[in-house]
Tab-separated table of C-alpha atoms in Angstrom:
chain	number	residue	atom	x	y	z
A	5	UNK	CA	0.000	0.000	0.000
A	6	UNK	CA	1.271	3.841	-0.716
A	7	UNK	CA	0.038	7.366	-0.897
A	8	UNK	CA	0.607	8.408	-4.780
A	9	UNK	CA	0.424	12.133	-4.863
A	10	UNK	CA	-0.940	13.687	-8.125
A	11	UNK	CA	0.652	17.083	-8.895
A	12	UNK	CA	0.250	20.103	-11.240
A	13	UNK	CA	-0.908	23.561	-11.719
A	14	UNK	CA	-4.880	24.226	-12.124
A	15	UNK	CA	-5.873	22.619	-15.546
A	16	UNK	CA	-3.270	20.185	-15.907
A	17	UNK	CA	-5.681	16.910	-15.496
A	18	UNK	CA	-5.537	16.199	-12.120
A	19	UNK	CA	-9.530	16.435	-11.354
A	20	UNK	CA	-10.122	15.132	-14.982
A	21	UNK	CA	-7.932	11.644	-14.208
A	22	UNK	CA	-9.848	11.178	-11.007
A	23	UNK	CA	-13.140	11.431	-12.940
A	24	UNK	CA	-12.115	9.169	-15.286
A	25	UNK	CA	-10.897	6.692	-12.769
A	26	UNK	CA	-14.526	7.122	-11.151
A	27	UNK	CA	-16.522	6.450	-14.199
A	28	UNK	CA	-17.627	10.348	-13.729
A	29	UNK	CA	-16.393	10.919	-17.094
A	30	UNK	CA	-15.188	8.701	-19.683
A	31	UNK	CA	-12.030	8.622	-22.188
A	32	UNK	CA	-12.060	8.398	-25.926
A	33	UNK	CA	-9.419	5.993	-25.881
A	34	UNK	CA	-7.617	3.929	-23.591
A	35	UNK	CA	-9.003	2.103	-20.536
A	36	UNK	CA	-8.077	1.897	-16.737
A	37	UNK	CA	-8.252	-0.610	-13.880
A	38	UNK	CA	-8.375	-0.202	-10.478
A	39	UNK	CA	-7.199	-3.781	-7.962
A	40	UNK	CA	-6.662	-5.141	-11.687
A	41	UNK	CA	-10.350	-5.008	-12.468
A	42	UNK	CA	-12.059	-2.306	-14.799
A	43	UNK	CA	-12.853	1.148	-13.318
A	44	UNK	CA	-16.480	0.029	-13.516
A	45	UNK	CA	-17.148	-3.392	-11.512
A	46	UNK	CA	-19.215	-3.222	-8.870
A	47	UNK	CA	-17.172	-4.896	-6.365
A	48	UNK	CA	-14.226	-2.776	-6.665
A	49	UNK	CA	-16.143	0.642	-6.342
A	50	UNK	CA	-17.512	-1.034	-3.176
A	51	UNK	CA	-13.668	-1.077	-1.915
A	52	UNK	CA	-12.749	2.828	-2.873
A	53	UNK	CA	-13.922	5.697	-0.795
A	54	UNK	CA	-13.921	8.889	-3.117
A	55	UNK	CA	-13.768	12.519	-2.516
A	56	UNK	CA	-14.702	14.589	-5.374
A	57	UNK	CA	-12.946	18.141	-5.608
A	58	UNK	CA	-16.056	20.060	-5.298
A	59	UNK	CA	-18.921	18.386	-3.202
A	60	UNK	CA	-22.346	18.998	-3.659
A	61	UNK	CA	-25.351	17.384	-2.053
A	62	UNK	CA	-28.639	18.546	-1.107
A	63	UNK	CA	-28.328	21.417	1.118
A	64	UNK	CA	-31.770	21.102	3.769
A	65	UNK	CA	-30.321	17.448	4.513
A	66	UNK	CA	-28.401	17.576	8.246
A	67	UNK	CA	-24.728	16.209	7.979
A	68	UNK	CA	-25.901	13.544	10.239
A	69	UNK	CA	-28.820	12.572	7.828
A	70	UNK	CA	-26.199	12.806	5.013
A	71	UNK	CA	-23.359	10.412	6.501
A	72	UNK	CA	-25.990	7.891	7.328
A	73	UNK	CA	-27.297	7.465	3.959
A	74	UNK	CA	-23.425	6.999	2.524
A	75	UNK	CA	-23.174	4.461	5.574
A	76	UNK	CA	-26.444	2.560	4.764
A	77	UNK	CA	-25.297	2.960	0.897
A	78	UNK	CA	-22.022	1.049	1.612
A	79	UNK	CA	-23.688	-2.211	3.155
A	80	UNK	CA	-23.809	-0.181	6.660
A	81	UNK	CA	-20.393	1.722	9.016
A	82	UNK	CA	-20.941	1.366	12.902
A	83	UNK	CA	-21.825	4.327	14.252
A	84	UNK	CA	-18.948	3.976	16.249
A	85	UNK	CA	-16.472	5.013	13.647
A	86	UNK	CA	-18.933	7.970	12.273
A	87	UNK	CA	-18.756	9.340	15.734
A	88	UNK	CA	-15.181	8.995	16.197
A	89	UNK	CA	-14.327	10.423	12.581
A	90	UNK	CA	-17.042	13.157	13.233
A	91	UNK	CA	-15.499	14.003	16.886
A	92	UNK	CA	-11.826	14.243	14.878
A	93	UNK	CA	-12.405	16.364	12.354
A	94	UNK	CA	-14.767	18.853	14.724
A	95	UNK	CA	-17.752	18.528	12.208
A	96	UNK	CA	-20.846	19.400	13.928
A	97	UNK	CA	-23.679	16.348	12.664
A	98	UNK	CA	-26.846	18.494	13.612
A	99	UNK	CA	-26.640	21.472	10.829
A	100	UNK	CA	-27.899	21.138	7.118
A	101	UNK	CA	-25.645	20.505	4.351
A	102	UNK	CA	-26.378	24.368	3.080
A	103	UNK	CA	-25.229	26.390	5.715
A	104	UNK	CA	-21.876	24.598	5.904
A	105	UNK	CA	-19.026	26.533	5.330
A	106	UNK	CA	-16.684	25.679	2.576
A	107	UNK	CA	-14.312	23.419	5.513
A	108	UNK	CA	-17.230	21.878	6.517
A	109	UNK	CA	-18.913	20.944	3.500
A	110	UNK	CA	-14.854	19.014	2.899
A	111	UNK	CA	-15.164	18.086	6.459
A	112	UNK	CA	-18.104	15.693	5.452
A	113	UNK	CA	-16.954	14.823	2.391
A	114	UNK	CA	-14.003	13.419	3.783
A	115	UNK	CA	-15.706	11.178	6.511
A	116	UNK	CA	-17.578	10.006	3.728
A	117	UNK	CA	-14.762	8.672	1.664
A	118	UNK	CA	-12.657	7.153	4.449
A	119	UNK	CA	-15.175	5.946	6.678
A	120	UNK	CA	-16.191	2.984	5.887
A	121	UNK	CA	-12.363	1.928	5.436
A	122	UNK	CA	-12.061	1.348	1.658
A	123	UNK	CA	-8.638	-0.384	0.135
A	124	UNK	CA	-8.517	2.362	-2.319
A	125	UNK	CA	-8.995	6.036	-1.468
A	126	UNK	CA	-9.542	8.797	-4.132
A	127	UNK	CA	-9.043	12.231	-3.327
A	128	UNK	CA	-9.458	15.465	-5.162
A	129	UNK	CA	-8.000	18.331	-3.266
A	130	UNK	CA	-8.870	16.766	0.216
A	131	UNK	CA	-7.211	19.717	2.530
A	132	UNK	CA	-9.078	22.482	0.258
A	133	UNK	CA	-10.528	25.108	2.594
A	134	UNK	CA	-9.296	23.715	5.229
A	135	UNK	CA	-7.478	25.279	8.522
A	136	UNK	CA	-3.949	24.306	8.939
A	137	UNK	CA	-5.049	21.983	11.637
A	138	UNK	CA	-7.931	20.295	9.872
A	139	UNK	CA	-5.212	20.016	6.811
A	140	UNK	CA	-3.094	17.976	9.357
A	141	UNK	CA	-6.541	15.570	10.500
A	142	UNK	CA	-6.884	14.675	6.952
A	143	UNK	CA	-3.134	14.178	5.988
A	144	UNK	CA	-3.147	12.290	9.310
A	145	UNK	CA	-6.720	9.928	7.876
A	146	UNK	CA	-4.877	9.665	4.782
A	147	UNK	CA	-2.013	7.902	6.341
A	148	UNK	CA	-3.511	5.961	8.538
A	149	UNK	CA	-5.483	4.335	5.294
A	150	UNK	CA	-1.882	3.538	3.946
A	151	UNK	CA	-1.153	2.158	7.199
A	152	UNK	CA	-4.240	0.093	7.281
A	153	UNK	CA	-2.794	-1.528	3.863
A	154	UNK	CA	-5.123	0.860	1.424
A	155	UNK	CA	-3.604	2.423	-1.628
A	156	UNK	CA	-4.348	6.524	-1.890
A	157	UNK	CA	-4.179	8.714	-4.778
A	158	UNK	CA	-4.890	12.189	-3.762
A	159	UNK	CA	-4.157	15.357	-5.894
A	160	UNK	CA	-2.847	18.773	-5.260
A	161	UNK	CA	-1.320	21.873	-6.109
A	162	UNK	CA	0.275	22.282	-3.471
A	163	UNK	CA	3.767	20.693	-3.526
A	164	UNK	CA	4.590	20.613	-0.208
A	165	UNK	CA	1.043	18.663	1.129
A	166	UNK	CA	2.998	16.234	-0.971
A	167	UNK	CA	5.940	15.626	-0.435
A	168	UNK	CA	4.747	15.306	3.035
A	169	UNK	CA	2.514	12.349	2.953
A	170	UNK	CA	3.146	10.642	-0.794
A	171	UNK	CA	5.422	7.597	-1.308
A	172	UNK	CA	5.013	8.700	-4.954
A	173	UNK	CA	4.607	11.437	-7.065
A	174	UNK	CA	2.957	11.844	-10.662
A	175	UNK	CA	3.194	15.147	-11.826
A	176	UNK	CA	0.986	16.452	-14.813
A	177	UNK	CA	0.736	19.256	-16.949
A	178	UNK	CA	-1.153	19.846	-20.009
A	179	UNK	CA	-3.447	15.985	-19.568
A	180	UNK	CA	0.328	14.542	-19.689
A	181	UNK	CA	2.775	13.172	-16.701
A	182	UNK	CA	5.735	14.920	-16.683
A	183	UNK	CA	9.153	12.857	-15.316
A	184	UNK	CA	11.023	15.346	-12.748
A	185	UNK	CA	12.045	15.593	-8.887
A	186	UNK	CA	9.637	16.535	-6.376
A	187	UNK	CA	11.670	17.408	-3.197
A	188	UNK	CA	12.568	13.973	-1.339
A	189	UNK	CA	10.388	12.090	-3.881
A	190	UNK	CA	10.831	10.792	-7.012
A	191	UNK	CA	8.196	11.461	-9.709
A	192	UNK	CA	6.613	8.355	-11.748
């Protein structure tokens, strides 16, 4: 298991290769797998626990409404580790969706990608609008999912977020990855 980072300036193809990899979008050409099955089957988008760069949901629903349906939607997440994920990123379960604040509305998205454990995590931007602090909680979640044994691909342009969590580093500009050195880590 490793953290691959995905780097690159805004409009390089970082949110556009998640998408694809998500069945969001699809290519012209070409094809991907994901735990050496298509992007597609069923049983491995039961296993990966997405974060989409900008999340939207339906705003009168309360976070706590919100995180139950993603729980019952993946076959059910004790309550237990809802709480506990809830408690660590200091996201407040009682207020609607729509009145969240930019950190909060990530807040929730990121409890619902990682908590129901998944083997593969995919994040787009995961410490956008966060506080320094809350940036640390999810670099923190992020590791502990490699740890765990997952594999995480997370993107960012922000170089040093990084270099301080990725094993790896793909770097992209222009749809295409570009070879170079990022810091301590190599880029693939």
């Amino acid at each position: 298991a490793c953290i691959t980072g995905l780097l690159g300036p805004n409009g390089a193809g970082k949110t556009t290769t998640l998408k694809l990899l998500m069945q969001l979008i699809y290519p012209t050409s070409g094809s991907a797998s994901i735990l050496g099955r298509p992007v597609g089957d069923l049983d491995v988008r039961r296993r990966i626990g997405y974060l989409p760069g900008d999340l939207r949901l339906e705003g009168r629903r309360k976070v706590r409404q919100i995180l139950d349906f993603y729980a019952d939607l993946r076959g059910g997440v004790p309550q237990e580790r809802i709480v506990a994920l809830c408690e660590q990123m200091q996201l407040d379960v009682t207020r609607p969706f729509g009145q969240l604040s930019k950190g909060n509305r990530q807040k929730v998205g990121v409890v619902q990608a990682v908590m129901h454990d998944p083997d593969v995590l995919i994040l787009d931007e995961p410490t956008s609008g966060l506080d320094p602090l809350m940036q640390r909680e999810v670099l923190n979640l992020v590791r502990e999912r490699r740890d765990a044994g997952a594999a995480v691909l997370f993107s960012s342009h922000i170089i040093f977020e990084v270099e301080e969590v990725a094993d790896r580093v793909g770097i992209l500009r222009d749809g295409r990855k570009v070879i170079g050195r990022c810091a301590k880590v190599m880029a693939v």
